[in-house]
Coordinates of C-alpha atoms (C1' of nucleotides) in Angstrom, one line a residue:
Chain E
X399 CA 16.8 -14.2 14.3
X400 CA 20.6 -14.0 14.4
X401 CA 22.5 -15.8 17.0
X402 CA 23.1 -13.5 20.0
X403 CA 26.8 -14.5 20.1
X404 CA 27.1 -13.5 16.5
X405 CA 25.6 -10.1 17.1
X406 CA 27.8 -9.6 20.1
X407 CA 31.0 -10.4 18.2
X408 CA 30.1 -8.8 14.9
X409 CA 28.2 -5.8 16.0
X410 CA 29.5 -3.5 13.3
X411 CA 28.8 -6.0 10.6
X412 CA 25.2 -6.4 11.8
X413 CA 24.7 -2.7 12.0
X414 CA 26.1 -2.3 8.5
X415 CA 23.8 -4.9 7.1
X416 CA 20.8 -3.0 8.5
X417 CA 22.2 0.1 6.7
X418 CA 22.5 -1.9 3.5
X419 CA 18.9 -2.8 3.7
X420 CA 18.2 0.9 4.1
X421 CA 16.4 0.2 7.4
X422 CA 16.5 2.3 10.5
X423 CA 16.3 -0.4 13.2
X424 CA 18.2 0.9 16.2
X425 CA 20.3 -1.7 17.9
X426 CA 22.5 0.5 20.0
X427 CA 20.8 -0.6 23.2
X428 CA 21.7 -4.2 22.4
X429 CA 25.1 -3.7 24.1
X430 CA 23.6 -2.2 27.2
X431 CA 21.1 -4.9 27.8
X432 CA 23.4 -7.6 26.8
X433 CA 26.0 -6.7 29.3
X434 CA 23.4 -6.1 32.0
X435 CA 21.9 -9.5 31.4
X436 CA 25.2 -11.2 31.6
X437 CA 26.2 -9.4 34.8
X438 CA 23.0 -10.2 36.6
X439 CA 23.1 -13.8 35.4
X440 CA 26.5 -14.2 36.8
X441 CA 25.5 -12.9 40.2
X442 CA 22.4 -15.1 40.3
X443 CA 24.4 -18.1 39.4
X444 CA 26.8 -17.5 42.3
X445 CA 23.9 -17.1 44.7
X446 CA 22.2 -20.1 43.5
X447 CA 25.4 -22.1 43.9
X448 CA 25.6 -21.0 47.5
X449 CA 22.0 -21.9 48.1
X450 CA 22.3 -25.3 46.6
X451 CA 25.3 -26.0 48.9
X452 CA 23.6 -24.8 52.0
X453 CA 20.4 -26.7 51.2
X454 CA 22.4 -29.9 51.1
X455 CA 24.0 -28.9 54.4
X456 CA 20.6 -28.3 56.0
X457 CA 19.5 -31.6 54.8
X458 CA 22.4 -33.5 56.3
X459 CA 22.2 -31.4 59.6
X460 CA 18.5 -32.4 59.9
X461 CA 19.4 -36.0 59.3
X462 CA 21.9 -35.9 62.1
X463 CA 19.5 -34.0 64.4
X464 CA 21.6 -30.8 64.5
X465 CA 19.7 -27.5 64.8
X466 CA 19.7 -25.7 61.5
X467 CA 17.3 -22.8 62.2
X468 CA 19.7 -20.0 61.8
X469 CA 21.0 -21.3 58.5
X470 CA 17.4 -21.7 57.3
X471 CA 16.7 -18.1 58.2
X472 CA 19.8 -16.9 56.4
X473 CA 18.9 -18.9 53.3
X474 CA 15.4 -17.5 53.4
X475 CA 16.8 -14.0 52.9
X476 CA 19.1 -15.2 50.2
X477 CA 16.2 -16.7 48.3
X478 CA 14.5 -13.4 48.5
X479 CA 17.5 -11.7 47.0
X480 CA 17.6 -14.2 44.2
X481 CA 14.0 -13.7 43.4
X482 CA 14.5 -9.9 43.1
X483 CA 17.5 -10.3 40.9
X484 CA 15.6 -12.7 38.8
X485 CA 12.8 -10.3 38.0
X486 CA 15.5 -7.8 37.1
X487 CA 17.0 -10.3 34.8
X488 CA 13.7 -11.1 33.1
X489 CA 13.1 -7.5 32.4
X490 CA 16.4 -6.9 30.8
X491 CA 16.2 -10.2 28.9
X492 CA 12.9 -9.2 27.4
X493 CA 14.3 -5.9 26.2
X494 CA 17.3 -7.6 24.8
X495 CA 15.2 -10.2 23.1
X496 CA 12.9 -7.5 21.6
X497 CA 15.9 -6.0 19.9
X498 CA 17.2 -9.3 18.7
X499 CA 13.8 -10.2 17.2
X500 CA 13.7 -7.1 15.2
X501 CA 17.1 -7.4 13.6
X502 CA 16.7 -8.5 10.0
X503 CA 18.7 -11.3 8.4
X504 CA 22.1 -10.7 6.9
X505 CA 21.9 -10.5 3.1
X506 CA 23.9 -13.2 1.2
X507 CA 27.2 -11.9 -0.3
X508 CA 25.8 -12.4 -3.8
X509 CA 23.0 -10.0 -3.2
X510 CA 23.4 -6.7 -4.9
X511 CA 23.4 -3.5 -2.8
X512 CA 20.6 -1.1 -3.6
X513 CA 17.9 1.0 -2.1
X514 CA 14.7 -0.2 -3.6
X515 CA 13.1 -2.3 -6.3
X516 CA 14.6 -0.1 -9.0
X517 CA 18.0 -1.5 -8.1
X518 CA 17.0 -5.2 -8.4
X519 CA 19.2 -7.3 -10.6
X520 CA 17.6 -8.8 -13.8
X521 CA 18.7 -12.4 -14.0
X522 CA 16.8 -13.7 -17.0
X523 CA 13.9 -13.0 -19.3
X524 CA 11.9 -15.9 -20.6
X525 CA 9.1 -16.2 -23.2
X526 CA 7.9 -14.2 -26.1
X527 CA 5.7 -11.2 -25.4
X528 CA 2.2 -11.5 -27.0
X529 CA 1.7 -9.4 -30.1
X530 CA -1.7 -7.8 -30.2
X531 CA -3.2 -6.1 -33.2
X532 CA -5.6 -4.3 -30.9
X533 CA -5.3 -2.5 -27.6
X534 CA -5.0 -5.2 -24.8
X535 CA -7.5 -4.7 -22.1
X536 CA -7.1 -5.0 -18.3
X537 CA -8.0 -8.3 -16.8
X538 CA -10.7 -6.8 -14.6
X539 CA -12.5 -5.2 -17.6
X540 CA -12.4 -8.5 -19.5
X541 CA -13.4 -10.6 -16.5
X542 CA -16.3 -8.4 -15.6
X543 CA -17.5 -8.4 -19.1
X544 CA -17.3 -12.2 -19.3
X545 CA -19.1 -12.3 -15.9
X546 CA -16.4 -14.5 -14.4
X547 CA -15.8 -12.2 -11.4
X548 CA -17.6 -9.4 -9.7
X549 CA -15.8 -7.1 -7.3
X550 CA -18.8 -4.9 -6.7
X551 CA -20.8 -7.7 -5.2
X552 CA -17.8 -9.0 -3.3
X553 CA -17.5 -5.7 -1.5
X554 CA -21.1 -6.0 -0.5
X555 CA -20.4 -9.4 1.1
X556 CA -17.3 -8.4 2.9
X557 CA -15.7 -5.1 1.8
X558 CA -13.1 -3.8 -0.7
X559 CA -10.4 -6.1 -2.0
X560 CA -12.1 -9.4 -1.8
X561 CA -12.6 -11.8 -4.7
X562 CA -15.8 -13.3 -6.0
X563 CA -15.6 -15.6 -9.0
X564 CA -18.3 -17.1 -11.1
X565 CA -18.6 -20.0 -13.5
X566 CA -15.5 -20.4 -15.7
X567 CA -13.6 -17.9 -13.5
X568 CA -14.2 -20.0 -10.4
X569 CA -13.3 -23.0 -12.4
X570 CA -10.1 -21.4 -13.8
X571 CA -8.9 -20.6 -10.3
X572 CA -9.6 -24.2 -9.1
X573 CA -8.0 -25.7 -12.2
X574 CA -4.8 -23.7 -11.7
X575 CA -4.6 -24.9 -8.1
X576 CA -4.8 -28.5 -9.2
X577 CA -2.5 -27.9 -12.2
X578 CA 0.2 -26.4 -10.0
X579 CA -0.1 -29.0 -7.2
X580 CA 0.0 -31.8 -9.7
X581 CA 3.2 -30.6 -11.3
X582 CA 5.0 -30.0 -8.0
X583 CA 4.0 -33.3 -6.5
X584 CA 4.4 -35.6 -9.5
X585 CA 7.2 -33.9 -11.4
X586 CA 9.2 -32.0 -8.8
X587 CA 8.9 -34.4 -5.8
X588 CA 7.1 -32.2 -3.3
X589 CA 4.8 -33.7 -0.7
X590 CA 1.4 -32.2 -0.7
X591 CA 0.2 -30.6 2.5
X592 CA -3.1 -29.1 3.5
X593 CA -2.4 -27.1 6.7
X594 CA -4.6 -25.0 9.0
X595 CA -5.6 -21.6 7.6
X596 CA -5.2 -20.0 11.0
X597 CA -1.9 -19.9 13.0
X598 CA -0.8 -18.8 16.4
X599 CA 1.6 -16.2 17.5
X600 CA 4.5 -18.6 18.0
X601 CA 4.3 -19.8 14.4
X602 CA 4.3 -16.3 13.0
X603 CA 7.2 -15.4 15.2
X604 CA 9.2 -18.4 13.9
X605 CA 8.8 -17.3 10.3
X606 CA 9.4 -13.6 11.1
X607 CA 6.1 -11.9 10.5
X608 CA 5.9 -11.2 14.2
X609 CA 6.6 -9.2 16.3
X610 CA 7.5 -6.6 13.6
X611 CA 4.7 -6.9 11.1
X612 CA 1.6 -7.3 13.1
X613 CA -0.2 -4.6 11.1
X614 CA -0.1 -6.7 8.0
X615 CA -2.1 -9.5 9.5
X616 CA -5.7 -10.3 10.2
X617 CA -6.1 -11.3 13.9
X618 CA -9.0 -13.3 15.2
X619 CA -10.6 -11.3 18.0
X620 CA -10.5 -13.0 21.4
X621 CA -8.0 -15.6 20.2
X622 CA -4.3 -15.9 19.8
X623 CA -5.0 -16.9 16.2
X624 CA -4.3 -15.1 13.0
X625 CA -5.4 -15.8 9.4
X626 CA -2.5 -17.2 7.4
X627 CA -0.8 -14.5 5.3
X628 CA 1.0 -17.3 3.4
X629 CA 1.3 -21.0 3.6
X630 CA 4.9 -20.5 4.5
X631 CA 3.8 -20.0 8.1
X632 CA 1.9 -23.2 8.8
X633 CA 4.1 -25.3 6.6
X634 CA 7.5 -24.1 7.9
X635 CA 6.1 -24.6 11.4
X636 CA 5.3 -28.3 10.8
X637 CA 8.8 -29.0 12.1
X638 CA 9.0 -26.4 14.8
X639 CA 10.9 -27.7 17.8
X640 CA 12.0 -30.9 16.0
X641 CA 15.3 -32.5 15.4
X642 CA 15.2 -33.9 11.8
X643 CA 17.1 -36.9 10.6
X644 CA 19.8 -35.9 8.1
X645 CA 18.6 -38.6 5.7
X646 CA 15.2 -37.0 5.4
X647 CA 16.7 -33.7 4.0
X648 CA 15.8 -31.9 2.0
X649 CA 12.2 -32.1 3.0
X650 CA 10.0 -30.6 0.3
X651 CA 6.4 -29.6 0.8
X652 CA 3.9 -27.9 -1.4
X653 CA 0.6 -26.5 -0.1
X654 CA -2.4 -24.7 -1.3
X655 CA -3.9 -22.1 1.1
X656 CA -5.8 -19.0 0.8
X657 CA -3.8 -16.0 2.1
X658 CA -5.1 -13.1 4.1
X659 CA -3.3 -9.8 4.2
X660 CA -4.4 -6.5 5.6
X661 CA -2.3 -4.7 3.0
X662 CA -1.9 -1.9 5.5
X663 CA -0.1 1.0 3.8
X664 CA -1.1 0.1 0.3
X665 CA -4.2 2.2 0.1
X666 CA -4.7 3.4 -3.5
X667 CA -2.3 0.9 -4.9
X668 CA -3.7 -1.7 -7.4
X669 CA -7.2 -0.9 -6.4
X670 CA -8.6 -2.7 -9.3
X671 CA -8.5 -6.3 -10.2
X672 CA -6.9 -9.4 -8.8
X673 CA -3.5 -8.0 -8.1
X674 CA -3.8 -6.8 -4.6
X675 CA -6.6 -8.5 -2.5
X676 CA -7.1 -9.1 1.2
X677 CA -7.7 -12.8 0.3
X678 CA -6.1 -14.7 -2.5
X679 CA -5.1 -18.2 -3.3
X680 CA -1.5 -19.4 -3.5
X681 CA 0.5 -22.6 -3.9
X682 CA 3.5 -22.5 -1.8
X683 CA 6.8 -24.5 -2.0
X684 CA 8.7 -25.0 1.2
X685 CA 12.1 -26.7 1.8
X686 CA 14.1 -27.7 4.8
X687 CA 17.7 -28.2 3.6
X688 CA 21.2 -28.8 4.9
X689 CA 23.2 -25.5 5.0
X690 CA 25.7 -26.6 2.4
X691 CA 22.9 -27.3 -0.1
X692 CA 20.5 -24.5 0.5
X693 CA 21.6 -22.2 -2.3
X694 CA 21.4 -25.0 -4.9
X695 CA 18.0 -25.7 -3.4
X696 CA 17.0 -22.1 -3.9
X697 CA 17.9 -22.3 -7.6
X698 CA 15.9 -25.5 -8.0
X699 CA 12.9 -24.1 -6.1
X700 CA 12.9 -21.0 -8.3
X701 CA 13.0 -23.2 -11.4
X702 CA 10.1 -25.3 -10.1
X703 CA 8.1 -22.1 -9.8
X704 CA 9.2 -21.0 -13.3
X705 CA 8.0 -24.4 -14.7
X706 CA 4.4 -23.4 -14.1
X707 CA 4.8 -20.2 -16.1
X708 CA 6.6 -22.1 -18.9
X709 CA 3.8 -24.7 -19.1
X710 CA 1.3 -21.9 -19.3
X711 CA 3.3 -20.1 -21.9
X712 CA 3.4 -16.9 -20.0
X713 CA 6.3 -14.5 -20.5
X714 CA 8.2 -13.6 -17.4
X715 CA 11.5 -12.4 -15.9
X716 CA 13.4 -13.3 -12.8
X717 CA 15.1 -10.6 -10.7
X718 CA 17.3 -10.9 -7.7
X719 CA 16.2 -8.5 -5.0
X720 CA 18.7 -5.9 -3.9
X721 CA 19.5 -5.4 -0.2
X722 CA 17.0 -2.6 0.1
X723 CA 14.1 -4.6 -1.3
X724 CA 14.9 -7.9 0.5
X725 CA 12.3 -9.2 3.0
X726 CA 13.1 -9.1 6.7
X727 CA 13.8 -12.8 7.2
X728 CA 15.4 -13.5 3.8
X729 CA 19.1 -13.7 3.0
X730 CA 18.4 -13.9 -0.7
X731 CA 15.3 -13.7 -2.8
X732 CA 14.4 -14.1 -6.5
X733 CA 11.2 -12.6 -7.6
X734 CA 9.5 -14.0 -10.6
X735 CA 7.5 -11.4 -12.5
X736 CA 4.9 -12.2 -15.1
X737 CA 4.2 -10.0 -18.1
X738 CA 0.9 -8.0 -17.8
X739 CA 0.2 -6.6 -21.3
X740 CA -2.5 -4.1 -20.4
X741 CA -0.2 -2.2 -18.1
X742 CA 2.9 -3.1 -20.1
X743 CA 4.8 -4.2 -17.0
X744 CA 6.1 -7.3 -15.3
X745 CA 4.4 -8.0 -12.0
X746 CA 5.5 -10.2 -9.2
X747 CA 3.9 -13.6 -9.2
X748 CA 6.3 -15.5 -7.1
X749 CA 9.0 -14.7 -4.5
X750 CA 11.6 -17.4 -3.7
X751 CA 13.8 -17.0 -0.7
X752 CA 16.5 -18.7 1.3
X753 CA 16.2 -17.8 4.9
X754 CA 19.3 -19.7 5.9
X755 CA 19.0 -20.5 9.6
X756 CA 17.1 -17.3 10.5
X757 CA 13.7 -18.9 10.7
X758 CA 15.1 -22.2 12.0
X759 CA 16.6 -20.5 15.0
X760 CA 13.3 -18.8 15.8
X761 CA 11.4 -22.0 15.4
X762 CA 14.1 -24.3 16.8
X763 CA 14.2 -26.5 13.7
X764 CA 17.3 -28.6 13.8
X765 CA 18.9 -31.7 12.3
X766 CA 21.5 -34.2 13.3
X767 CA 24.2 -35.5 11.0
X768 CA 25.0 -39.1 11.0
X769 CA 27.8 -39.8 13.5
X770 CA 27.7 -36.3 14.9
X771 CA 26.4 -35.6 18.4
X772 CA 25.8 -31.9 17.9
X773 CA 22.6 -30.7 16.3
X774 CA 22.6 -28.0 13.7
X775 CA 19.9 -25.6 12.5
X776 CA 18.5 -26.4 9.1
X777 CA 18.1 -23.9 6.4
X778 CA 14.5 -23.0 5.4
X779 CA 13.4 -21.9 2.0
X780 CA 10.2 -21.1 0.3
X781 CA 8.6 -19.6 -2.7
X782 CA 5.2 -19.2 -4.4
X783 CA 4.5 -21.7 -7.0
X784 CA 2.5 -19.6 -7.9
X785 CA 0.1 -16.9 -6.7
X786 CA -3.1 -18.1 -8.2
X787 CA -5.1 -14.9 -8.5
X788 CA -2.3 -13.2 -10.3
X789 CA -1.9 -16.2 -12.6
X790 CA -5.5 -15.9 -13.5
X791 CA -5.0 -12.2 -14.2
X792 CA -1.9 -13.0 -16.4
X793 CA -3.7 -15.7 -18.4
X794 CA -6.7 -13.4 -19.0
X795 CA -4.5 -10.5 -20.2
X796 CA -2.0 -12.6 -22.2
X797 CA -4.6 -14.9 -23.8
X798 CA -7.2 -12.3 -24.6
X799 CA -8.7 -12.1 -28.0
X800 CA -10.0 -9.2 -30.0
X801 CA -13.6 -10.2 -29.3
X802 CA -13.0 -10.2 -25.5
X803 CA -12.8 -14.0 -25.1
X804 CA -10.0 -15.8 -23.4
X805 CA -8.2 -18.8 -24.9
X806 CA -7.3 -21.4 -22.2
X807 CA -3.6 -22.4 -22.3
X808 CA -3.3 -25.8 -23.8
X809 CA -1.8 -27.5 -20.8
X810 CA -4.5 -26.3 -18.6
X811 CA -7.4 -27.6 -20.7
X812 CA -7.5 -31.0 -19.1
X813 CA -8.2 -29.3 -15.8
X814 CA -10.9 -27.1 -17.3
X815 CA -13.1 -29.8 -18.8
X816 CA -11.2 -29.5 -22.0
X817 CA -12.8 -26.2 -23.0
X818 CA -10.7 -24.1 -25.3
X819 CA -11.9 -20.7 -24.5
X820 CA -13.9 -18.6 -22.1
X821 CA -16.5 -16.4 -23.9
X822 CA -19.9 -15.0 -23.3
Chain O
rG1427 C1' -20.6 -27.1 26.6
rG1428 C1' -20.2 -31.1 31.1
rA1429 C1' -17.1 -35.1 33.6
rG1430 C1' -12.4 -37.5 34.0
rA1431 C1' -7.0 -39.0 32.7
rG1432 C1' -2.4 -37.4 31.2
rA1433 C1' 2.2 -34.2 29.5
rU1434 C1' 9.5 -36.8 31.9
rG1435 C1' 15.8 -37.2 27.6
rG1436 C1' 16.1 -38.7 19.8
rC1437 C1' 11.8 -42.3 21.0
rC1438 C1' 9.2 -45.5 24.7
rG1439 C1' 8.8 -45.6 29.8
rA1440 C1' 10.0 -45.6 35.6
rG1441 C1' 10.0 -42.1 39.4
rU1442 C1' 4.9 -38.0 43.8
rA1443 C1' 4.6 -39.4 52.4
rG1444 C1' 9.8 -32.8 48.8
rG1445 C1' 16.6 -33.5 49.8
rC1446 C1' 23.6 -37.0 45.5
rU1447 C1' 17.6 -38.4 40.3
rG1448 C1' 20.0 -34.9 34.9
rA1449 C1' 16.7 -38.4 36.1
rA1450 C1' 16.1 -46.4 36.6
rG1451 C1' 15.0 -49.7 32.4
rG1452 C1' 14.3 -50.4 27.2
rC1453 C1' 14.8 -48.8 22.1
rG1454 C1' 17.7 -46.0 18.9
rC1455 C1' 22.5 -43.9 17.9
rU1456 C1' 28.2 -43.8 18.1
rC1457 C1' 32.8 -46.5 18.9
rG1458 C1' 35.2 -51.2 19.8
rC1459 C1' 35.1 -56.7 19.9
rC1460 C1' 33.2 -61.2 17.8
rU1461 C1' 30.9 -64.3 13.6
rG1462 C1' 34.4 -65.4 6.3
rC1463 C1' 28.9 -61.2 4.3
rU1464 C1' 24.0 -59.9 6.7
rA1465 C1' 21.3 -60.8 11.1
rA1466 C1' 22.2 -61.8 16.1
rG1467 C1' 25.7 -61.3 20.3
rC1468 C1' 29.3 -58.8 23.8
rG1469 C1' 31.7 -54.2 26.0
rA1470 C1' 31.9 -48.9 26.4
rG1471 C1' 29.7 -44.2 25.5
rU1472 C1' 25.4 -41.2 24.4
rG1473 C1' 20.4 -34.7 26.5
rU1474 C1' 20.2 -29.3 25.7
rA1475 C1' 21.5 -24.2 26.7
rG1476 C1' 24.6 -20.6 29.1
rG1477 C1' 29.1 -19.3 32.1
rG1478 C1' 34.3 -20.1 34.6
rC1479 C1' 39.2 -22.6 34.1
rG1480 C1' 42.2 -25.2 30.0
rA1481 C1' 46.1 -24.9 23.9
rA1482 C1' 43.1 -29.2 23.8
rA1483 C1' 41.2 -33.7 25.8
rG1484 C1' 38.7 -32.2 29.8
rU1485 C1' 36.9 -30.0 34.2
rU1486 C1' 33.6 -27.1 37.0
rC1487 C1' 29.2 -24.0 38.0
rU1488 C1' 24.0 -22.6 36.7
rA1489 C1' 19.3 -23.7 34.4
rC1490 C1' 15.9 -27.1 32.2
rC1491 C1' 11.2 -33.4 33.8
rC1492 C1' 4.5 -28.9 28.9
rA1493 C1' 4.3 -23.2 30.1
rG1494 C1' 3.8 -19.3 33.9
rG1495 C1' 3.1 -18.2 39.0
rG1496 C1' 3.2 -19.9 44.3
rU1497 C1' 4.7 -22.7 49.0
rU1498 C1' 9.7 -24.2 51.0
rC1499 C1' 16.3 -23.5 53.3
rG1500 C1' 15.3 -27.0 49.2
rA1501 C1' 10.2 -29.2 44.1
rA1502 C1' 10.1 -33.6 38.3
rU1503 C1' 7.6 -34.6 43.0
rC1504 C1' 2.9 -30.1 46.9
rC1505 C1' -0.7 -25.7 45.4
rC1506 C1' -2.8 -22.2 41.6
rU1507 C1' -3.5 -20.6 36.4
rG1508 C1' -2.9 -21.6 31.3
rU1509 C1' -1.9 -24.7 26.9
rC1510 C1' -2.0 -29.3 24.5
rU1511 C1' -3.4 -34.7 24.1
rC1512 C1' -6.6 -38.7 25.3
rU1513 C1' -11.5 -41.0 27.2
rC1514 C1' -16.9 -40.5 28.2
rC1515 C1' -21.4 -37.5 27.6
rG1516 C1' -23.8 -33.5 24.8
rC1517 C1' -23.9 -30.7 20.3
rC1518 C1' -22.5 -30.3 15.2
rA1519 C1' -20.3 -30.1 9.2

RNA sequence: GGAGAGAUGGCCGAGUAGGCUGAAGGCGCUCGCCUGCUAAGCGAGUGUAGGGCGAAAGUUCUACCCAGGGUUCGAAUCCCUGUCUCUCCGCCA
């Protein structure tokens, strides 16, 4: 959320930034409701001031034994007026707030203007593409042949787009989770967190999934709970409504969670394999940083995610999302895309963002500098480190052999009982 | 699932026969003093948000004692609903 004062004073800039994002959010009514709210508020405050004064007067009259009935009667009416004005106020405030909650973050000045992913800026390309002397197969073909996953049976258990791993496949997924968590905790200094896998409405509002993107979520019927779409939500909300001590910043957490997404609007896209599932595993990196450091922290966080790919010897590229492709809450985002040989394309495997104080304002996450009395909003950042299912897919495709077996990346072997390859 | 107790400022913790209590006290924090360092000690200050006036220091008004309703001229204090925490019983991985 942007600060209401900022929107009021920089209305054109805000509107412009929505245009740059190629979004159609209409904020014209902001001005109307804003001035209405302010006018009503002023009136109420005056009336309340009067009421407070006369209440004191009534108190002292009663003490002295003076008759105050007429004054009481008058104040009774006035209280009624205040009550009516107040419901008027609430109504307008709600409308104003709804608009405010749907305004996306302002892109950082370094973010390239563009309409969609085709305008994203390539930052770097790392690693050597594998050189096959045969036609590389898709991971789902290889995986099903090796009997390490079975999408048919998964759909029987639940429905389309759910994973079901067996044997070395299940182990590979688990090994990667441990591999990633170990590197982030022991080498990059993150604290491991295991959060709830369901979150409430307030938490999703803090991080920006709600109110706008309810359709993307799985909701628990009869509860105010939702399945986590990403660990970003529970982990960022650890410090919801807190005032952090400056000396603890940056706070760095890493968490494994499964992620649940309805994938509304993506029917027909990536229908096969592990790329787009309703449930997938992900390791998340989350930081709470001081404003002046947050862009350095973003670079570091992105590199932390890249480290995993480097250790696995998977080729990838990093792109900076253009304004049109940027997520709602983000001011700047780097996507890390891993090479998928069968399709011959780079696919997103991590998304690392700086939200500046956009989420912090919604979640009321602040810090206090030593010697200062004012609190400030922290900057929040997060990124995948990495999406596990897609990493499995990438390993299978990049490490496939002519005979259909899969070589296990060397650094991962200690986590796989030291086996060197998955074969029939 | 049944029965109780509680929710107050950065933290701990007073305050319920309704009216200068934005809220005692303590801790913490900030500034100053003192002790050749440190610790201790002494003094002063120290909530948040919004609005008015002021160049600023400041000043003034409004709101906030879990949340939302209600009673009342007036509620941290009374009533209702909800949420969360704790204790006991039951059940259970």
